Amino acid sequence: MLDKKKDKEAKQVQGEGLVEYSPGSLYPGKIGRTLDESSPAWPAPIRAKEGAPNVLFWIIDDNGYGQLSPFGGLVDTPNLDRLAKRGLCYTAMHTTALCSPTRGCVLTGRNHHTLGLSAITELSMGYPAHNGMMGLEHGMLSEILRENGYNSFCIGKWHMTPPEETTPAGPYRRWPLGRGFERYYGFLGGDTDQWYPDLTYDNHQVVPPKTPDEGYHLNVDLADKAIEFIQDAHVNAPDKPFFLYYATGAGHAPHHVEKEWINKYKGKFDMGWDKYRETVFDRQKKLGIVPQNTVLSKRDPDVPAWDSLSADAKRMFARQMEVFAAFMSQTDSHFGRILDFLEKIGELDNTFIVVLSDNGASAEGGPEGSINEMLFFNNAPEKLEDNLRLFDEWGGVDTFPHYSWGWTWAGDTPFRRWKRETFRGGTADPCIVFWPKGMKSKGEVRSQYAHAIDLVPTVLEALGIEPPTEIRGVTQSEIQGVSFAHTFNDVNAATKHHTQYYEMFGHRAIYHEGWRAVCPFPGPSFAEAAKKQWYFGMPLTAQVLEELEKTGWELYHTAEDPAETKNLATENPEKLREMIERWWTEADRYGALPLATADLARMNTPRPKITKDRKKLVFYAGGAMVPFAAVPRVFNIPHSITADVVIPKDGAEGVLLANGNRHVGYALYVKDRKLHYVHNYLGLEKFKVSSPKEIPTGKVSLRYEFESTGKPDFKAGKGAPGRGQLYINGELVANIEMPYTVPVAFGIIGLSCGYDAADSVMPEDYKAPFAFTGEIKQVVVDLTGELIQDDEAILKRMMARQ
């Protein structure tokens, strides 16, 4: 027997010619001996509630509070303005201060340490707070909505899978399709080249459909795919809602954009970052983005006054901001195409849209800005003269650029500091919520305190969906955020989020009912930290922590002082002690310990792999690119690359092995019947060695060896110096002395055998993919340090010829 509710549902559907029943319930049909004695019934498919809205999250990257036009910024984003005019600007939305942790919060409603996402996945460590292995007990919104009749699409940046799990060997359970998304197109890592991206389609790698010369840009591609996914589903099931998680790489470095967009901003930032802050602050007050009593935070000690800069520096820095602004305007324009398509099919007004930046503006360009973000990740200094050399090409294919942290500071107006730090400059982010069909209020500001963990419960309440107790048989952890749906139509509604802890690389803060305590580490600024001989990435030992607990905390009443300009720690010590104790309580509750900093050694921490650690790695021609997390780590150690090939009678050419792109990396290749090796040092210098003699035909052994001749200087961003040697059939044929090498990372592009994936390591010498036209039996990378012992006299003669 069906219960009355189920019986009613069955009769209703029966009137349409079908009887349906909930899977697991009693079969409502009749089973007789033959069909004429029986009546059918069907397990009901999962359907969303009638009229259920679509859900669209646009997660933008590294955008500060004072950059985008709806929040008073001078970056023109008309499509965000369009959403803000018919939606709500949430001016007290907060994030974790870093990308992977915030993205985990956004999709699960849990705090980042609970998820194991204390930092980016590349910096995972063997502790629950830091291991990067987000468990299935922390269900994602994609998994919840799919089980409630939604399609689920993921476009763009993912960055929530341990790098060791991003190879074609899997496992795939922490890839988008393993976490509830039905379709995926984007990049799995933290950033990618916008001209030559590293792309994954569903669970496999793909090459971009066009080249930059043919008009390719990643933002165009991502918007095209988003529209395609929505259209494909809508044509076949127009009543079925979708969840689209749209995560562009903009405005994370590299700031890549077409010149016509850059030209629109020519001269717009010549006023400099000081005047920019004043202008934006005035706009924010007029728009109601900040309270009228807000005081603009003081000059950051790490940022020079604009008027103190040389003419060349001003010209270069203005150019950097022009390119960033152009990048974001172009990104906004292509997002606008998605909005236009939704409007065309009649779905825009019933689409619940959230736009949020994952953290504050990024200071990873350093004080000078950078032609190549890989300089930052290899601790190499950025230099104004290097930047000026590529002034006209800034933002083009030959740069991987980032702006000066003067613009970072200005981009977070009116707050202090930036990404990676827990002052509000790192954690207070622009947020727009849009849903015309579900919200009466339009074009208003909401100042209730909220956090990224609040988005999932807010969406679920708006959709009338209860958080599941289990997903696919896995019991679910408690959602830690709280809904702010009650604020949609009530500007005076009180926040339900009263307390929130923060921690990023040892930099800590706690919010509680209008108060904020901050413990900046290594200091309130790099300049102030240096006075104590402390620095970003230094170890946070028990002794250092003890000193911080005594003197490192600051106290702000943000209800009256939103920009954290007046430290009340001295005049209100009791409140400060209460807030510090509260931080430790929250840290214990959400598993935030042990505290860990961001030293470079953390990137090289040994981590579990699905295969045993190998000293000899064998590669074969073709196939998918090996992701950067799984490539042989040849840095600063003796190693060799040996290619066993067959050269046809008319010769052959092409790449034997390549890792990286035009901005950093190495390649072993054949051209003009000769063997070549190039080591691309961060796009600044290329150390190339070539065989003077031609490669014979038939079966041939082609080998490159590196022998380190000194120690790396990590503080200067220089890897070990060494000797590079080429061998043909075991004979030494060429030699080069390299004064330094890349110390830590060949960027985000992985390794390819028999071709150069995505982009060329040596574009002036060959164009990717430059596939090898002979036969490659195998290529072996040997990390054992076993090198050919050359006769000293032969070696001297070789060196004399260089």
PDB file of C-alpha atoms in Angstrom, residues 29-221:
ATOM      1  CA  GLY A  29       1.632  -1.189 -10.093  1.00  0.00           C
ATOM      2  CA  LYS A  30       0.170  -4.646 -10.465  1.00  0.00           C
ATOM      3  CA  ILE A  31       2.140  -7.742 -11.405  1.00  0.00           C
ATOM      4  CA  GLY A  32       0.014 -10.561 -12.748  1.00  0.00           C
ATOM      5  CA  ARG A  33       0.749 -13.724 -14.601  1.00  0.00           C
ATOM      6  CA  THR A  34       0.599 -11.958 -18.001  1.00  0.00           C
ATOM      7  CA  LEU A  35       0.720  -8.399 -19.269  1.00  0.00           C
ATOM      8  CA  ASP A  36      -3.038  -8.187 -19.718  1.00  0.00           C
ATOM      9  CA  GLU A  37      -3.390  -8.986 -16.008  1.00  0.00           C
ATOM     10  CA  SER A  38      -0.751  -6.412 -14.981  1.00  0.00           C
ATOM     11  CA  SER A  39      -0.375  -2.632 -14.823  1.00  0.00           C
ATOM     12  CA  PRO A  40       3.026  -0.816 -15.051  1.00  0.00           C
ATOM     13  CA  ALA A  41       4.634   1.746 -12.808  1.00  0.00           C
ATOM     14  CA  TRP A  42       7.966   3.473 -13.116  1.00  0.00           C
ATOM     15  CA  PRO A  43      10.637   4.612 -10.653  1.00  0.00           C
ATOM     16  CA  ALA A  44      10.301   8.391 -10.728  1.00  0.00           C
ATOM     17  CA  PRO A  45      13.254  10.296 -12.151  1.00  0.00           C
ATOM     18  CA  ILE A  46      14.788  12.983  -9.973  1.00  0.00           C
ATOM     19  CA  ARG A  47      13.146  16.299 -10.795  1.00  0.00           C
ATOM     20  CA  ALA A  48      13.737  19.729  -9.373  1.00  0.00           C
ATOM     21  CA  LYS A  49      10.823  21.585  -7.850  1.00  0.00           C
ATOM     22  CA  GLU A  50       8.640  23.354 -10.371  1.00  0.00           C
ATOM     23  CA  GLY A  51      10.015  26.833 -11.028  1.00  0.00           C
ATOM     24  CA  ALA A  52      13.304  26.121  -9.235  1.00  0.00           C
ATOM     25  CA  PRO A  53      15.881  28.775 -10.119  1.00  0.00           C
ATOM     26  CA  ASN A  54      19.157  28.147 -11.869  1.00  0.00           C
ATOM     27  CA  VAL A  55      22.217  28.827  -9.723  1.00  0.00           C
ATOM     28  CA  LEU A  56      25.341  30.510 -11.077  1.00  0.00           C
ATOM     29  CA  PHE A  57      28.480  31.253  -9.059  1.00  0.00           C
ATOM     30  CA  TRP A  58      31.053  33.462 -10.761  1.00  0.00           C
ATOM     31  CA  ILE A  59      34.247  33.262  -8.707  1.00  0.00           C
ATOM     32  CA  ILE A  60      36.662  35.943  -9.816  1.00  0.00           C
ATOM     33  CA  ASP A  61      40.312  35.747  -8.853  1.00  0.00           C
ATOM     34  CA  ASP A  62      42.557  38.114  -6.881  1.00  0.00           C
ATOM     35  CA  ASN A  63      40.228  41.112  -7.139  1.00  0.00           C
ATOM     36  CA  GLY A  64      40.383  43.630  -4.345  1.00  0.00           C
ATOM     37  CA  TYR A  65      37.513  45.419  -2.627  1.00  0.00           C
ATOM     38  CA  GLY A  66      38.216  48.685  -4.437  1.00  0.00           C
ATOM     39  CA  GLN A  67      38.868  47.579  -8.010  1.00  0.00           C
ATOM     40  CA  LEU A  68      35.543  46.768  -9.697  1.00  0.00           C
ATOM     41  CA  SER A  69      33.085  49.531 -10.605  1.00  0.00           C
ATOM     42  CA  PRO A  70      30.087  48.337  -8.498  1.00  0.00           C
ATOM     43  CA  PHE A  71      32.286  48.719  -5.412  1.00  0.00           C
ATOM     44  CA  GLY A  72      33.625  52.135  -6.403  1.00  0.00           C
ATOM     45  CA  GLY A  73      36.660  50.882  -8.321  1.00  0.00           C
ATOM     46  CA  LEU A  74      37.974  52.393 -11.533  1.00  0.00           C
ATOM     47  CA  VAL A  75      37.917  49.119 -13.475  1.00  0.00           C
ATOM     48  CA  ASP A  76      34.904  49.318 -15.768  1.00  0.00           C
ATOM     49  CA  THR A  77      32.718  46.210 -15.411  1.00  0.00           C
ATOM     50  CA  PRO A  78      29.344  47.093 -16.960  1.00  0.00           C
ATOM     51  CA  ASN A  79      27.938  43.580 -16.619  1.00  0.00           C
ATOM     52  CA  LEU A  80      28.663  43.538 -12.901  1.00  0.00           C
ATOM     53  CA  ASP A  81      27.032  46.974 -12.725  1.00  0.00           C
ATOM     54  CA  ARG A  82      24.070  45.427 -14.511  1.00  0.00           C
ATOM     55  CA  LEU A  83      23.778  42.745 -11.823  1.00  0.00           C
ATOM     56  CA  ALA A  84      24.283  45.206  -8.980  1.00  0.00           C
ATOM     57  CA  LYS A  85      21.517  47.522 -10.247  1.00  0.00           C
ATOM     58  CA  ARG A  86      19.001  44.689 -10.130  1.00  0.00           C
ATOM     59  CA  GLY A  87      20.585  42.811  -7.241  1.00  0.00           C
ATOM     60  CA  LEU A  88      22.367  43.429  -3.942  1.00  0.00           C
ATOM     61  CA  CYS A  89      25.956  44.377  -3.067  1.00  0.00           C
ATOM     62  CA  TYR A  90      27.102  42.590   0.084  1.00  0.00           C
ATOM     63  CA  THR A  91      29.734  44.876   1.557  1.00  0.00           C
ATOM     64  CA  ALA A  92      30.759  42.750   4.556  1.00  0.00           C
ATOM     65  CA  MET A  93      31.394  39.454   2.758  1.00  0.00           C
ATOM     66  CA  HIS A  94      34.617  37.735   3.749  1.00  0.00           C
ATOM     67  CA  THR A  95      36.877  34.968   2.484  1.00  0.00           C
ATOM     68  CA  THR A  96      39.928  33.067   3.722  1.00  0.00           C
ATOM     69  CA  ALA A  97      42.567  35.309   2.018  1.00  0.00           C
ATOM     70  CA  LEU A  98      43.649  32.603  -0.467  1.00  0.00           C
ATOM     71  CA  CYS A  99      42.171  30.853  -3.503  1.00  0.00           C
ATOM     72  CA  SER A 100      41.923  27.078  -2.872  1.00  0.00           C
ATOM     73  CA  PRO A 101      40.713  27.526   0.729  1.00  0.00           C
ATOM     74  CA  THR A 102      38.030  30.018  -0.273  1.00  0.00           C
ATOM     75  CA  ARG A 103      36.829  27.867  -3.164  1.00  0.00           C
ATOM     76  CA  GLY A 104      36.440  24.922  -0.816  1.00  0.00           C
ATOM     77  CA  CYS A 105      34.394  27.095   1.547  1.00  0.00           C
ATOM     78  CA  VAL A 106      32.218  28.391  -1.288  1.00  0.00           C
ATOM     79  CA  LEU A 107      31.291  24.934  -2.545  1.00  0.00           C
ATOM     80  CA  THR A 108      30.896  23.085   0.764  1.00  0.00           C
ATOM     81  CA  GLY A 109      29.854  25.573   3.469  1.00  0.00           C
ATOM     82  CA  ARG A 110      32.678  24.334   5.735  1.00  0.00           C
ATOM     83  CA  ASN A 111      35.787  26.139   6.986  1.00  0.00           C
ATOM     84  CA  HIS A 112      39.004  25.631   5.092  1.00  0.00           C
ATOM     85  CA  HIS A 113      40.953  23.805   7.805  1.00  0.00           C
ATOM     86  CA  THR A 114      38.047  21.405   8.299  1.00  0.00           C
ATOM     87  CA  LEU A 115      38.409  20.605   4.595  1.00  0.00           C
ATOM     88  CA  GLY A 116      42.187  20.152   4.816  1.00  0.00           C
ATOM     89  CA  LEU A 117      42.626  23.243   2.627  1.00  0.00           C
ATOM     90  CA  SER A 118      44.722  25.481   4.859  1.00  0.00           C
ATOM     91  CA  ALA A 119      46.511  26.759   1.749  1.00  0.00           C
ATOM     92  CA  ILE A 120      46.798  26.027  -1.953  1.00  0.00           C
ATOM     93  CA  THR A 121      46.932  22.321  -2.687  1.00  0.00           C
ATOM     94  CA  GLU A 122      50.576  22.521  -3.794  1.00  0.00           C
ATOM     95  CA  LEU A 123      51.546  23.318  -0.191  1.00  0.00           C
ATOM     96  CA  SER A 124      49.864  20.330   1.446  1.00  0.00           C
ATOM     97  CA  MET A 125      51.388  18.707   4.532  1.00  0.00           C
ATOM     98  CA  GLY A 126      50.704  15.554   6.515  1.00  0.00           C
ATOM     99  CA  TYR A 127      48.206  17.013   8.981  1.00  0.00           C
ATOM    100  CA  PRO A 128      44.392  17.016   8.733  1.00  0.00           C
ATOM    101  CA  ALA A 129      44.263  20.824   8.443  1.00  0.00           C
ATOM    102  CA  HIS A 130      46.869  20.899   5.689  1.00  0.00           C
ATOM    103  CA  ASN A 131      46.698  17.695   3.631  1.00  0.00           C
ATOM    104  CA  GLY A 132      44.610  19.094   0.747  1.00  0.00           C
ATOM    105  CA  MET A 133      42.527  15.915   0.616  1.00  0.00           C
ATOM    106  CA  MET A 134      38.982  17.208   0.935  1.00  0.00           C
ATOM    107  CA  GLY A 135      36.840  14.267   1.995  1.00  0.00           C
ATOM    108  CA  LEU A 136      33.538  13.125   0.537  1.00  0.00           C
ATOM    109  CA  GLU A 137      31.907  13.738   3.917  1.00  0.00           C
ATOM    110  CA  HIS A 138      32.111  17.429   3.052  1.00  0.00           C
ATOM    111  CA  GLY A 139      29.588  17.426   0.240  1.00  0.00           C
ATOM    112  CA  MET A 140      29.698  20.102  -2.439  1.00  0.00           C
ATOM    113  CA  LEU A 141      26.765  22.177  -3.646  1.00  0.00           C
ATOM    114  CA  SER A 142      27.152  20.451  -7.014  1.00  0.00           C
ATOM    115  CA  GLU A 143      26.545  17.071  -5.372  1.00  0.00           C
ATOM    116  CA  ILE A 144      23.550  18.342  -3.414  1.00  0.00           C
ATOM    117  CA  LEU A 145      21.867  20.050  -6.361  1.00  0.00           C
ATOM    118  CA  ARG A 146      22.474  17.163  -8.738  1.00  0.00           C
ATOM    119  CA  GLU A 147      20.580  14.919  -6.323  1.00  0.00           C
ATOM    120  CA  ASN A 148      17.757  17.469  -6.413  1.00  0.00           C
ATOM    121  CA  GLY A 149      17.232  17.429 -10.148  1.00  0.00           C
ATOM    122  CA  TYR A 150      19.813  19.949 -11.347  1.00  0.00           C
ATOM    123  CA  ASN A 151      22.369  19.768 -14.119  1.00  0.00           C
ATOM    124  CA  SER A 152      25.793  20.738 -12.801  1.00  0.00           C
ATOM    125  CA  PHE A 153      28.531  22.376 -14.843  1.00  0.00           C
ATOM    126  CA  CYS A 154      32.014  23.540 -13.864  1.00  0.00           C
ATOM    127  CA  ILE A 155      33.963  25.980 -16.015  1.00  0.00           C
ATOM    128  CA  GLY A 156      37.463  27.363 -15.451  1.00  0.00           C
ATOM    129  CA  LYS A 157      39.748  27.192 -12.446  1.00  0.00           C
ATOM    130  CA  TRP A 158      39.412  24.224 -10.074  1.00  0.00           C
ATOM    131  CA  HIS A 159      42.504  24.135  -7.792  1.00  0.00           C
ATOM    132  CA  MET A 160      41.003  21.783  -5.210  1.00  0.00           C
ATOM    133  CA  THR A 161      42.702  18.521  -6.156  1.00  0.00           C
ATOM    134  CA  PRO A 162      46.075  17.484  -4.703  1.00  0.00           C
ATOM    135  CA  PRO A 163      48.554  17.945  -7.577  1.00  0.00           C
ATOM    136  CA  GLU A 164      49.694  14.349  -7.172  1.00  0.00           C
ATOM    137  CA  GLU A 165      46.164  13.273  -8.159  1.00  0.00           C
ATOM    138  CA  THR A 166      45.918  15.394 -11.315  1.00  0.00           C
ATOM    139  CA  THR A 167      47.744  12.979 -13.631  1.00  0.00           C
ATOM    140  CA  PRO A 168      45.945  10.762 -16.179  1.00  0.00           C
ATOM    141  CA  ALA A 169      46.506   7.911 -13.683  1.00  0.00           C
ATOM    142  CA  GLY A 170      44.061   9.583 -11.288  1.00  0.00           C
ATOM    143  CA  PRO A 171      42.432   8.919  -8.936  1.00  0.00           C
ATOM    144  CA  TYR A 172      39.640  11.122 -10.262  1.00  0.00           C
ATOM    145  CA  ARG A 173      37.467  11.307  -7.155  1.00  0.00           C
ATOM    146  CA  ARG A 174      38.616  14.862  -6.347  1.00  0.00           C
ATOM    147  CA  TRP A 175      38.336  16.131  -9.921  1.00  0.00           C
ATOM    148  CA  PRO A 176      35.189  18.126 -10.795  1.00  0.00           C
ATOM    149  CA  LEU A 177      33.400  15.100 -12.255  1.00  0.00           C
ATOM    150  CA  GLY A 178      34.174  13.221  -9.057  1.00  0.00           C
ATOM    151  CA  ARG A 179      32.555  15.946  -6.952  1.00  0.00           C
ATOM    152  CA  GLY A 180      29.120  16.182  -8.477  1.00  0.00           C
ATOM    153  CA  PHE A 181      29.743  18.083 -11.694  1.00  0.00           C
ATOM    154  CA  GLU A 182      28.432  16.459 -14.854  1.00  0.00           C
ATOM    155  CA  ARG A 183      30.558  18.470 -17.285  1.00  0.00           C
ATOM    156  CA  TYR A 184      33.856  20.293 -16.867  1.00  0.00           C
ATOM    157  CA  TYR A 185      36.065  22.500 -19.016  1.00  0.00           C
ATOM    158  CA  GLY A 186      38.949  24.470 -17.581  1.00  0.00           C
ATOM    159  CA  PHE A 187      42.273  24.138 -15.786  1.00  0.00           C
ATOM    160  CA  LEU A 188      42.899  22.060 -12.692  1.00  0.00           C
ATOM    161  CA  GLY A 189      45.722  24.158 -11.217  1.00  0.00           C
ATOM    162  CA  GLY A 190      45.988  27.605  -9.673  1.00  0.00           C
ATOM    163  CA  ASP A 191      46.520  29.617 -12.830  1.00  0.00           C
ATOM    164  CA  THR A 192      47.304  29.150 -16.487  1.00  0.00           C
ATOM    165  CA  ASP A 193      48.501  31.049 -19.517  1.00  0.00           C
ATOM    166  CA  GLN A 194      45.497  32.846 -21.010  1.00  0.00           C
ATOM    167  CA  TRP A 195      46.979  32.536 -24.505  1.00  0.00           C
ATOM    168  CA  TYR A 196      48.272  28.954 -24.237  1.00  0.00           C
ATOM    169  CA  PRO A 197      46.269  27.355 -21.408  1.00  0.00           C
ATOM    170  CA  ASP A 198      46.620  23.900 -19.909  1.00  0.00           C
ATOM    171  CA  LEU A 199      43.081  22.616 -20.533  1.00  0.00           C
ATOM    172  CA  THR A 200      41.088  19.678 -19.191  1.00  0.00           C
ATOM    173  CA  TYR A 201      37.763  18.638 -20.719  1.00  0.00           C
ATOM    174  CA  ASP A 202      35.824  16.422 -18.325  1.00  0.00           C
ATOM    175  CA  ASN A 203      38.571  13.951 -17.277  1.00  0.00           C
ATOM    176  CA  HIS A 204      41.062  14.335 -20.117  1.00  0.00           C
ATOM    177  CA  GLN A 205      43.479  16.923 -21.454  1.00  0.00           C
ATOM    178  CA  VAL A 206      42.716  18.836 -24.634  1.00  0.00           C
ATOM    179  CA  VAL A 207      44.519  21.445 -26.688  1.00  0.00           C
ATOM    180  CA  PRO A 208      42.974  24.888 -27.244  1.00  0.00           C
ATOM    181  CA  PRO A 209      40.798  25.027 -30.353  1.00  0.00           C
ATOM    182  CA  LYS A 210      42.783  27.931 -31.807  1.00  0.00           C
ATOM    183  CA  THR A 211      46.037  29.843 -31.374  1.00  0.00           C
ATOM    184  CA  PRO A 212      46.452  33.467 -30.263  1.00  0.00           C
ATOM    185  CA  ASP A 213      47.219  34.357 -33.899  1.00  0.00           C
ATOM    186  CA  GLU A 214      43.798  32.978 -34.768  1.00  0.00           C
ATOM    187  CA  GLY A 215      42.104  35.032 -32.028  1.00  0.00           C
ATOM    188  CA  TYR A 216      42.284  32.639 -29.092  1.00  0.00           C
ATOM    189  CA  HIS A 217      41.964  33.844 -25.524  1.00  0.00           C
ATOM    190  CA  LEU A 218      40.926  31.658 -22.595  1.00  0.00           C
ATOM    191  CA  ASN A 219      38.123  33.984 -21.463  1.00  0.00           C
ATOM    192  CA  VAL A 220      36.477  33.677 -24.879  1.00  0.00           C
ATOM    193  CA  ASP A 221      36.791  29.899 -24.751  1.00  0.00           C
TER     194      ASP A 221
END
